[in-house]
PDB file of C-alpha atoms and ligand atoms in Angstrom:
ATOM      1  CA  MET A   1     -57.645  93.301-167.813  1.00 53.00           C
ATOM      2  CA  ILE A   2     -58.761  89.679-168.247  1.00 54.00           C
ATOM      3  CA  PHE A   3     -57.798  89.055-164.646  1.00 50.00           C
ATOM      4  CA  TYR A   4     -59.845  92.065-163.616  1.00 53.00           C
ATOM      5  CA  ARG A   5     -62.899  90.754-165.492  1.00 56.00           C
ATOM      6  CA  ILE A   6     -62.575  87.316-163.929  1.00 49.00           C
ATOM      7  CA  VAL A   7     -62.303  88.813-160.469  1.00 48.00           C
ATOM      8  CA  CYS A   8     -65.246  91.029-161.271  1.00 47.00           C
ATOM      9  CA  ARG A   9     -67.369  88.152-162.549  1.00 55.00           C
ATOM     10  CA  ASN A  10     -66.439  86.072-159.541  1.00 55.00           C
ATOM     11  CA  LEU A  11     -67.364  88.951-157.329  1.00 51.00           C
ATOM     12  CA  VAL A  12     -70.779  89.200-158.991  1.00 52.00           C
ATOM     13  CA  ALA A  13     -71.236  85.441-158.563  1.00 54.00           C
ATOM     14  CA  TRP A  14     -70.237  85.658-154.898  1.00 48.00           C
ATOM     15  CA  VAL A  15     -72.581  88.553-154.234  1.00 49.00           C
ATOM     16  CA  GLY A  16     -75.352  86.569-155.955  1.00 51.00           C
ATOM     17  CA  LEU A  17     -74.605  83.536-153.811  1.00 43.00           C
ATOM     18  CA  LEU A  18     -74.481  85.622-150.671  1.00 45.00           C
ATOM     19  CA  LEU A  19     -77.860  87.186-151.456  1.00 48.00           C
ATOM     20  CA  THR A  20     -79.369  83.746-152.110  1.00 47.00           C
ATOM     21  CA  TRP A  21     -77.967  82.535-148.794  1.00 44.00           C
ATOM     22  CA  VAL A  22     -79.291  85.553-146.905  1.00 45.00           C
ATOM     23  CA  THR A  23     -82.764  85.081-148.425  1.00 45.00           C
ATOM     24  CA  PHE A  24     -82.640  81.354-147.733  1.00 42.00           C
ATOM     25  CA  SER A  25     -81.573  81.713-144.119  1.00 43.00           C
ATOM     26  CA  ALA A  26     -84.185  84.419-143.575  1.00 45.00           C
ATOM     27  CA  SER A  27     -86.905  82.077-144.816  1.00 44.00           C
ATOM     28  CA  VAL A  28     -85.495  79.211-142.749  1.00 44.00           C
ATOM     29  CA  SER A  29     -85.451  81.303-139.587  1.00 48.00           C
ATOM     30  CA  ASN A  30     -88.982  82.475-140.407  1.00 51.00           C
ATOM     31  CA  ALA A  31     -90.067  78.849-140.768  1.00 49.00           C
ATOM     32  CA  THR A  32     -88.415  78.166-137.419  1.00 46.00           C
ATOM     33  CA  SER A  33     -90.351  80.846-135.693  1.00 68.00           C
ATOM     34  CA  VAL A  34     -93.617  79.640-137.260  1.00 84.00           C
ATOM     35  CA  ALA A  35     -93.084  76.101-135.904  1.00 86.00           C
ATOM     36  CA  GLU A  36     -92.054  77.372-132.487  1.00 92.00           C
ATOM     37  CA  ASN A  37     -94.868  79.899-132.345  1.00 91.00           C
ATOM     38  CA  ARG A  38     -97.409  77.280-133.354  1.00 92.00           C
ATOM     39  CA  LEU A  39     -96.194  74.913-130.625  1.00 95.00           C
ATOM     40  CA  ALA A  40     -96.178  77.593-127.936  1.00 96.00           C
ATOM     41  CA  ALA A  41     -99.536  79.015-129.091  1.00 96.00           C
ATOM     42  CA  GLU A  42    -101.152  75.572-128.817  1.00 96.00           C
ATOM     43  CA  ILE A  43     -99.902  75.301-125.233  1.00 98.00           C
ATOM     44  CA  VAL A  44    -101.123  78.819-124.310  1.00 98.00           C
ATOM     45  CA  VAL A  45    -104.573  78.048-125.757  1.00 97.00           C
ATOM     46  CA  MET A  46    -104.659  74.738-123.877  1.00 98.00           C
ATOM     47  CA  LYS A  47    -103.958  76.631-120.657  1.00 98.00           C
ATOM     48  CA  GLY A  48    -106.778  79.051-121.506  1.00 98.00           C
ATOM     49  CA  ASP A  49    -109.179  76.246-122.404  1.00 97.00           C
ATOM     50  CA  LEU A  50    -108.427  74.475-119.120  1.00 98.00           C
ATOM     51  CA  ARG A  51    -109.269  77.718-117.305  1.00 97.00           C
ATOM     52  CA  ARG A  52    -112.488  77.951-119.335  1.00 95.00           C
ATOM     53  CA  MET A  53    -113.420  74.425-118.260  1.00 94.00           C
ATOM     54  CA  GLY A  54    -113.818  75.896-114.763  1.00 93.00           C
ATOM     55  CA  GLU A  55    -115.574  79.049-115.977  1.00 93.00           C
ATOM     56  CA  PHE A  56    -118.177  77.061-117.922  1.00 92.00           C
ATOM     57  CA  SER A  57    -118.729  74.369-115.324  1.00 90.00           C
ATOM     58  CA  SER A  58    -122.525  74.828-115.591  1.00 93.00           C
ATOM     59  CA  LEU A  59    -122.594  74.432-119.392  1.00 92.00           C
ATOM     60  CA  PRO A  60    -122.054  70.775-120.299  1.00 93.00           C
ATOM     61  CA  LEU A  61    -122.107  71.285-124.088  1.00 94.00           C
ATOM     62  CA  ILE A  62    -119.428  73.965-123.988  1.00 94.00           C
ATOM     63  CA  GLN A  63    -117.406  71.791-121.617  1.00 94.00           C
ATOM     64  CA  LYS A  64    -117.643  68.879-124.026  1.00 95.00           C
ATOM     65  CA  GLY A  65    -116.449  71.151-126.857  1.00 96.00           C
ATOM     66  CA  LEU A  66    -113.527  72.335-124.721  1.00 96.00           C
ATOM     67  CA  LYS A  67    -112.557  68.787-123.808  1.00 96.00           C
ATOM     68  CA  ASP A  68    -112.559  67.780-127.474  1.00 96.00           C
ATOM     69  CA  ARG A  69    -110.475  70.837-128.323  1.00 96.00           C
ATOM     70  CA  LEU A  70    -107.983  69.976-125.565  1.00 97.00           C
ATOM     71  CA  LEU A  71    -107.640  66.377-126.717  1.00 97.00           C
ATOM     72  CA  GLY A  72    -107.303  67.530-130.320  1.00 95.00           C
ATOM     73  CA  ALA A  73    -104.610  70.039-129.356  1.00 96.00           C
ATOM     74  CA  SER A  74    -102.651  67.511-127.306  1.00 97.00           C
ATOM     75  CA  ALA A  75    -102.508  64.903-130.087  1.00 95.00           C
ATOM     76  CA  PRO A  76     -99.944  66.608-132.368  1.00 94.00           C
ATOM     77  CA  LEU A  77     -97.828  68.095-129.528  1.00 96.00           C
ATOM     78  CA  SER A  78     -94.986  65.567-129.826  1.00 96.00           C
ATOM     79  CA  LEU A  79     -94.785  66.115-133.569  1.00 95.00           C
ATOM     80  CA  LEU A  80     -94.850  69.886-133.144  1.00 95.00           C
ATOM     81  CA  ILE A  81     -92.023  69.655-130.597  1.00 96.00           C
ATOM     82  CA  ARG A  82     -90.014  67.493-133.005  1.00 95.00           C
ATOM     83  CA  THR A  83     -90.482  69.941-135.894  1.00 94.00           C
ATOM     84  CA  ALA A  84     -89.682  72.966-133.741  1.00 94.00           C
ATOM     85  CA  ARG A  85     -86.500  71.274-132.421  1.00 94.00           C
ATOM     86  CA  GLU A  86     -85.452  70.152-135.901  1.00 93.00           C
ATOM     87  CA  ASN A  87     -85.623  73.775-137.006  1.00 91.00           C
ATOM     88  CA  ASN A  88     -83.952  75.142-133.894  1.00 92.00           C
ATOM     89  CA  SER A  89     -81.500  72.814-132.195  1.00 92.00           C
ATOM     90  CA  ALA A  90     -81.107  75.282-129.308  1.00 93.00           C
ATOM     91  CA  LEU A  91     -84.668  74.526-128.239  1.00 95.00           C
ATOM     92  CA  PRO A  92     -84.683  72.363-125.082  1.00 95.00           C
ATOM     93  CA  LEU A  93     -86.326  68.983-124.715  1.00 96.00           C
ATOM     94  CA  PRO A  94     -89.691  69.001-122.939  1.00 97.00           C
ATOM     95  CA  PRO A  95     -89.748  67.720-119.318  1.00 96.00           C
ATOM     96  CA  GLU A  96     -89.607  63.931-119.372  1.00 95.00           C
ATOM     97  CA  ASN A  97     -92.955  62.213-120.074  1.00 96.00           C
ATOM     98  CA  SER A  98     -94.747  65.582-119.921  1.00 98.00           C
ATOM     99  CA  VAL A  99     -96.666  65.171-123.181  1.00 98.00           C
ATOM    100  CA  GLY A 100     -97.750  61.595-122.369  1.00 98.00           C
ATOM    101  CA  ALA A 101     -98.753  62.590-118.837  1.00 98.00           C
ATOM    102  CA  LEU A 102    -100.735  65.553-120.195  1.00 98.00           C
ATOM    103  CA  GLN A 103    -102.572  63.349-122.696  1.00 98.00           C
ATOM    104  CA  ARG A 104    -103.375  60.760-120.036  1.00 98.00           C
ATOM    105  CA  ALA A 105    -104.634  63.430-117.641  1.00 98.00           C
ATOM    106  CA  LEU A 106    -106.964  64.794-120.338  1.00 98.00           C
ATOM    107  CA  VAL A 107    -108.320  61.350-121.204  1.00 97.00           C
ATOM    108  CA  ASP A 108    -108.899  60.725-117.475  1.00 97.00           C
ATOM    109  CA  LYS A 109    -110.562  64.161-117.159  1.00 96.00           C
ATOM    110  CA  ASN A 110    -108.032  65.059-114.499  1.00 97.00           C
ATOM    111  CA  PHE A 111    -107.929  68.704-115.482  1.00 97.00           C
ATOM    112  CA  SER A 112    -105.895  70.005-112.555  1.00 97.00           C
ATOM    113  CA  GLU A 113    -103.110  67.572-113.411  1.00 98.00           C
ATOM    114  CA  ALA A 114    -103.415  68.527-117.077  1.00 98.00           C
ATOM    115  CA  ALA A 115    -102.993  72.183-116.048  1.00 98.00           C
ATOM    116  CA  PHE A 116     -99.814  71.248-114.158  1.00 98.00           C
ATOM    117  CA  TRP A 117     -98.256  69.641-117.255  1.00 98.00           C
ATOM    118  CA  VAL A 118     -99.361  72.482-119.496  1.00 98.00           C
ATOM    119  CA  ASP A 119     -97.514  74.909-117.174  1.00 98.00           C
ATOM    120  CA  GLU A 120     -94.431  72.685-117.262  1.00 98.00           C
ATOM    121  CA  LEU A 121     -94.454  72.739-121.070  1.00 98.00           C
ATOM    122  CA  LEU A 122     -95.077  76.466-121.177  1.00 97.00           C
ATOM    123  CA  SER A 123     -92.017  77.117-119.030  1.00 96.00           C
ATOM    124  CA  VAL A 124     -89.905  75.392-121.715  1.00 96.00           C
ATOM    125  CA  PHE A 125     -91.740  76.707-124.783  1.00 96.00           C
ATOM    126  CA  PRO A 126     -92.941  80.241-124.001  1.00 95.00           C
ATOM    127  CA  PHE A 127     -95.092  82.080-126.547  1.00 94.00           C
ATOM    128  CA  GLU A 128     -93.185  85.192-127.612  1.00 88.00           C
ATOM    129  CA  PRO A 129     -94.623  86.247-130.958  1.00 85.00           C
ATOM    130  CA  LYS A 130     -92.210  89.065-131.775  1.00 84.00           C
ATOM    131  CA  ASN A 131     -93.787  89.478-135.199  1.00 86.00           C
ATOM    132  CA  ILE A 132     -97.203  90.246-133.702  1.00 91.00           C
ATOM    133  CA  PHE A 133     -96.176  92.540-130.824  1.00 90.00           C
ATOM    134  CA  PRO A 134     -96.075  95.462-130.239  1.00 90.00           C
ATOM    135  CA  ILE A 135     -99.649  96.039-131.321  1.00 89.00           C
ATOM    136  CA  ASN A 136    -100.130  98.638-134.028  1.00 81.00           C
ATOM    137  CA  LYS A 137    -102.686 101.118-132.714  1.00 84.00           C
ATOM    138  CA  THR A 138    -102.652 103.810-135.404  1.00 91.00           C
ATOM    139  CA  LYS A 139    -105.900 104.999-136.983  1.00 93.00           C
ATOM    140  CA  GLY A 140    -104.894 103.601-140.377  1.00 95.00           C
ATOM    141  CA  SER A 141    -104.243 100.203-138.865  1.00 95.00           C
ATOM    142  CA  ARG A 142    -107.610 100.249-137.114  1.00 95.00           C
ATOM    143  CA  ILE A 143    -109.445 101.098-140.343  1.00 95.00           C
ATOM    144  CA  LYS A 144    -107.745  98.178-142.102  1.00 96.00           C
ATOM    145  CA  ALA A 145    -108.575  95.847-139.220  1.00 96.00           C
ATOM    146  CA  GLU A 146    -112.235  96.900-139.240  1.00 95.00           C
ATOM    147  CA  ALA A 147    -112.474  96.219-142.984  1.00 96.00           C
ATOM    148  CA  LEU A 148    -110.790  92.839-142.552  1.00 95.00           C
ATOM    149  CA  HIS A 149    -113.011  91.857-139.657  1.00 95.00           C
ATOM    150  CA  GLU A 150    -116.184  92.966-141.417  1.00 94.00           C
ATOM    151  CA  LYS A 151    -115.339  91.143-144.633  1.00 94.00           C
ATOM    152  CA  PHE A 152    -113.933  87.890-143.306  1.00 93.00           C
ATOM    153  CA  CYS A 153    -114.913  87.392-139.674  1.00 94.00           C
ATOM    154  CA  SER A 154    -118.121  89.159-138.670  1.00 92.00           C
ATOM    155  CA  GLY A 155    -120.317  86.733-140.615  1.00 90.00           C
ATOM    156  CA  CYS A 156    -119.673  84.105-137.938  1.00 91.00           C
ATOM    157  CA  HIS A 157    -118.256  86.056-134.979  1.00 91.00           C
ATOM    158  CA  ALA A 158    -120.949  88.399-133.648  1.00 82.00           C
ATOM    159  CA  ASN A 159    -119.831  91.978-133.053  1.00 77.00           C
ATOM    160  CA  ASN A 160    -122.132  93.693-130.680  1.00 71.00           C
ATOM    161  CA  ALA A 161    -121.167  93.771-127.057  1.00 61.00           C
ATOM    162  CA  ASP A 162    -124.585  92.661-125.807  1.00 58.00           C
ATOM    163  CA  SER A 163    -124.868  89.637-128.059  1.00 62.00           C
ATOM    164  CA  HIS A 164    -125.670  86.612-125.961  1.00 64.00           C
ATOM    165  CA  ARG A 165    -123.183  83.845-125.717  1.00 70.00           C
ATOM    166  CA  GLU A 166    -123.977  80.982-128.019  1.00 74.00           C
ATOM    167  CA  ILE A 167    -124.212  78.166-125.517  1.00 74.00           C
ATOM    168  CA  ASN A 168    -126.303  75.617-127.354  1.00 82.00           C
ATOM    169  CA  ILE A 169    -123.502  74.266-129.490  1.00 86.00           C
ATOM    170  CA  GLU A 170    -120.263  72.638-128.479  1.00 90.00           C
ATOM    171  CA  ARG A 171    -117.817  74.897-130.271  1.00 91.00           C
ATOM    172  CA  PRO A 172    -119.309  78.335-130.852  1.00 90.00           C
ATOM    173  CA  ALA A 173    -117.683  81.207-132.734  1.00 91.00           C
ATOM    174  CA  TRP A 174    -117.222  83.573-129.795  1.00 91.00           C
ATOM    175  CA  ASN A 175    -117.595  87.321-129.972  1.00 93.00           C
ATOM    176  CA  LEU A 176    -113.952  88.305-130.432  1.00 95.00           C
ATOM    177  CA  PHE A 177    -114.389  91.736-128.822  1.00 94.00           C
ATOM    178  CA  GLN A 178    -115.782  90.047-125.734  1.00 92.00           C
ATOM    179  CA  MET A 179    -112.981  87.496-125.808  1.00 94.00           C
ATOM    180  CA  ALA A 180    -110.402  90.301-125.974  1.00 95.00           C
ATOM    181  CA  LYS A 181    -111.807  91.689-122.710  1.00 93.00           C
ATOM    182  CA  GLU A 182    -111.612  88.328-120.993  1.00 93.00           C
ATOM    183  CA  VAL A 183    -108.167  87.095-121.977  1.00 95.00           C
ATOM    184  CA  GLY A 184    -104.762  88.803-121.923  1.00 94.00           C
ATOM    185  CA  LYS A 185    -103.237  89.945-125.192  1.00 93.00           C
ATOM    186  CA  ASN A 186    -100.802  87.035-125.243  1.00 95.00           C
ATOM    187  CA  GLU A 187    -103.634  84.495-125.096  1.00 97.00           C
ATOM    188  CA  LEU A 188    -105.616  86.483-127.663  1.00 97.00           C
ATOM    189  CA  ALA A 189    -102.602  86.396-130.008  1.00 96.00           C
ATOM    190  CA  ALA A 190    -102.228  82.648-129.475  1.00 96.00           C
ATOM    191  CA  ARG A 191    -105.935  82.095-130.150  1.00 96.00           C
ATOM    192  CA  LEU A 192    -105.701  84.126-133.352  1.00 95.00           C
ATOM    193  CA  PHE A 193    -102.517  82.335-134.344  1.00 93.00           C
ATOM    194  CA  ILE A 194    -104.058  78.889-134.263  1.00 92.00           C
ATOM    195  CA  GLY A 195    -107.793  79.646-134.254  1.00 86.00           C
ATOM    196  CA  VAL A 196    -108.008  80.945-137.798  1.00 88.00           C
ATOM    197  CA  LYS A 197    -107.750  78.126-140.294  1.00 73.00           C
ATOM    198  CA  GLY A 198    -107.192  78.335-144.018  1.00 56.00           C
ATOM    199  CA  ASP A 199    -108.611  75.920-146.548  1.00 56.00           C
ATOM    200  CA  SER A 200    -107.129  73.032-148.488  1.00 53.00           C
ATOM    201  CA  LEU A 201    -105.300  75.536-150.723  1.00 51.00           C
ATOM    202  CA  THR A 202    -103.253  76.856-147.806  1.00 51.00           C
ATOM    203  CA  ALA A 203    -102.903  73.401-146.229  1.00 54.00           C
ATOM    204  CA  MET A 204    -105.093  74.741-143.400  1.00 58.00           C
ATOM    205  CA  ASP A 205    -102.384  77.261-142.517  1.00 71.00           C
ATOM    206  CA  ASN A 206    -103.511  80.524-140.984  1.00 80.00           C
ATOM    207  CA  PRO A 207    -104.174  82.885-143.913  1.00 87.00           C
ATOM    208  CA  LEU A 208    -103.649  85.991-141.763  1.00 93.00           C
ATOM    209  CA  SER A 209    -100.265  87.736-141.831  1.00 92.00           C
ATOM    210  CA  TYR A 210     -98.543  88.746-138.586  1.00 92.00           C
ATOM    211  CA  THR A 211     -99.371  92.378-139.375  1.00 94.00           C
ATOM    212  CA  GLU A 212    -103.051  91.535-139.821  1.00 95.00           C
ATOM    213  CA  MET A 213    -103.108  89.597-136.550  1.00 95.00           C
ATOM    214  CA  SER A 214    -101.463  92.533-134.807  1.00 96.00           C
ATOM    215  CA  ARG A 215    -104.044  94.954-136.244  1.00 96.00           C
ATOM    216  CA  LEU A 216    -106.959  92.703-135.296  1.00 96.00           C
ATOM    217  CA  ILE A 217    -105.689  92.396-131.717  1.00 96.00           C
ATOM    218  CA  GLY A 218    -105.566  96.202-131.553  1.00 96.00           C
ATOM    219  CA  LEU A 219    -109.146  96.420-132.842  1.00 95.00           C
ATOM    220  CA  TYR A 220    -110.568  93.697-130.597  1.00 95.00           C
ATOM    221  CA  ARG A 221    -108.891  95.146-127.511  1.00 94.00           C
ATOM    222  CA  GLN A 222    -109.960  98.720-128.241  1.00 92.00           C
ATOM    223  CA  GLY A 223    -113.504  97.647-129.087  1.00 89.00           C
ATOM    224  CA  LEU A 224    -115.771  99.089-131.736  1.00 79.00           C
ATOM    225  CA  ASN A 225    -116.519 102.765-131.421  1.00 70.00           C
ATOM    226  CA  THR A 226    -120.202 103.646-131.515  1.00 52.00           C
ATOM    227  CA  LYS A 227    -119.865 105.580-134.771  1.00 52.00           C
ATOM    228  CA  SER A 228    -118.579 102.495-136.497  1.00 47.00           C
ATOM    229  CA  ASN A 229    -120.835 101.313-139.273  1.00 44.00           C
ATOM    230  CA  LEU A 230    -119.901  97.692-138.885  1.00 48.00           C
ATOM    231  CA  SER A 231    -122.861  95.406-139.244  1.00 42.00           C
ATOM    232  CA  ASP A 232    -124.003  93.515-136.188  1.00 40.00           C
ATOM    233  CA  GLY A 233    -123.019  90.176-137.623  1.00 37.00           C
ATOM    234  CA  SER A 234    -125.107  88.264-135.123  1.00 33.00           C
TER     235      SER A 234
HETATM  236  C1  HEC B   1    -117.447  80.289-141.212  1.00 53.97           C
HETATM  237  C2  HEC B   1    -117.513  80.874-139.898  1.00 53.97           C
HETATM  238  C3  HEC B   1    -116.266  81.570-139.382  1.00 53.97           C
HETATM  239  C4  HEC B   1    -115.558  82.589-139.970  1.00 53.97           C
HETATM  240  C5  HEC B   1    -115.827  83.273-141.297  1.00 53.97           C
HETATM  241  C6  HEC B   1    -114.490  82.924-139.032  1.00 53.97           C
HETATM  242  N1  HEC B   1    -114.556  82.116-137.929  1.00 53.97           N
HETATM  243 FE1  HEC B   1    -113.331  82.169-136.354  1.00 53.97          FE
HETATM  244  N2  HEC B   1    -114.225  80.535-135.575  1.00 53.97           N
HETATM  245  C7  HEC B   1    -115.390  79.970-136.051  1.00 53.97           C
HETATM  246  C8  HEC B   1    -115.794  78.887-135.158  1.00 53.97           C
HETATM  247  C9  HEC B   1    -117.043  77.995-135.305  1.00 53.97           C
HETATM  248  C10 HEC B   1    -114.806  78.824-134.148  1.00 53.97           C
HETATM  249  C11 HEC B   1    -114.754  77.862-132.960  1.00 53.97           C
HETATM  250  C12 HEC B   1    -113.891  76.698-133.357  1.00 53.97           C
HETATM  251  C13 HEC B   1    -113.621  75.752-132.213  1.00 53.97           C
HETATM  252  O1  HEC B   1    -113.961  75.997-131.056  1.00 53.97           O
HETATM  253  O2  HEC B   1    -112.983  74.752-132.479  1.00 53.97           O
HETATM  254  C14 HEC B   1    -113.843  79.871-134.460  1.00 53.97           C
HETATM  255  C15 HEC B   1    -112.718  80.125-133.708  1.00 53.97           C
HETATM  256  C16 HEC B   1    -111.949  81.259-133.826  1.00 53.97           C
HETATM  257  C17 HEC B   1    -110.930  81.652-132.893  1.00 53.97           C
HETATM  258  C18 HEC B   1    -110.471  80.853-131.685  1.00 53.97           C
HETATM  259  C19 HEC B   1    -111.345  81.172-130.553  1.00 53.97           C
HETATM  260  C20 HEC B   1    -111.059  80.304-129.360  1.00 53.97           C
HETATM  261  O3  HEC B   1    -112.002  79.982-128.661  1.00 53.97           O
HETATM  262  O4  HEC B   1    -109.896  79.932-129.142  1.00 53.97           O
HETATM  263  C21 HEC B   1    -110.439  82.856-133.295  1.00 53.97           C
HETATM  264  C22 HEC B   1    -109.387  83.689-132.603  1.00 53.97           C
HETATM  265  C23 HEC B   1    -111.143  83.202-134.502  1.00 53.97           C
HETATM  266  N3  HEC B   1    -112.056  82.212-134.795  1.00 53.97           N
HETATM  267  C24 HEC B   1    -110.932  84.348-135.219  1.00 53.97           C
HETATM  268  C25 HEC B   1    -111.482  84.575-136.472  1.00 53.97           C
HETATM  269  C26 HEC B   1    -111.106  85.681-137.307  1.00 53.97           C
HETATM  270  C27 HEC B   1    -110.113  86.769-136.939  1.00 53.97           C
HETATM  271  C28 HEC B   1    -111.817  85.553-138.465  1.00 53.97           C
HETATM  272  C29 HEC B   1    -111.728  86.412-139.703  1.00 53.97           C
HETATM  273  C30 HEC B   1    -110.426  86.581-140.283  1.00 53.97           C
HETATM  274  C31 HEC B   1    -112.654  84.363-138.334  1.00 53.97           C
HETATM  275  N4  HEC B   1    -112.412  83.800-137.106  1.00 53.97           N
HETATM  276  C32 HEC B   1    -113.555  83.904-139.272  1.00 53.97           C
HETATM  277  C33 HEC B   1    -116.074  80.342-137.179  1.00 53.97           C
HETATM  278  C34 HEC B   1    -115.633  81.278-138.098  1.00 53.97           C
END
């Protein structure tokens, strides 16, 4: 009987330990994917911003903003790679000197060379945000996304499709519905992933959950329907 109790207690302890381990490894692997996603998202957005450099060649202020963004994004790349590889040892090393060469190309305003190195990095660190895709397109999800957008985003990001581009400042808050038409859903996800910043309370981490990002992508890609009572926001 005593033996039975001891075995039983041990069993309870083991189950407890096992559960702790499962929870711990789940949070570790989640942390891994956040670091990897962040790294890959930065690279995808850099690729997009380099493309925009060409698209906005007649708008010097926007170009200046893009160049600053690109330099800012390239600065922490080595650290991001280190963190991502510390969390996931299976992650490969970046091509030799790629980060340094990318940074030099950006400083020298050699954007075609920068684009080459960005592609090299992207081939090693692809952006595959499994937690965001597939996009949830149900009506309920759309209603939640509309409420979220209206409450937290529309104050700065204009909604209506005809709103003019803000081109008199370096880093405007683009119309996200318009952006969704111009970029693929992978780039949109990457821009949401790193474009939304928290405050000092969240250590500037993105306050949106993966589900919320997924819903917003659905909304931005579908566009507002005319019956929607969302305010203009412009
Ligand atoms: C206080 C104003 C403000 C609010 C509120 C705001 N944004 Fe922004 N957002 C900006 C500005 C300004 C930028 C451009 C930053 C830059 O270029 O560095 C930006 C950038 C972004 C980007 C990146 C765009 C790009 O060019 O890569 C995304 C995506 C984005 N915001 C989504 C959102 C979403 C979603 C919300 C609501 C949850 C939101 N923002 C709320 C001002 C705001």
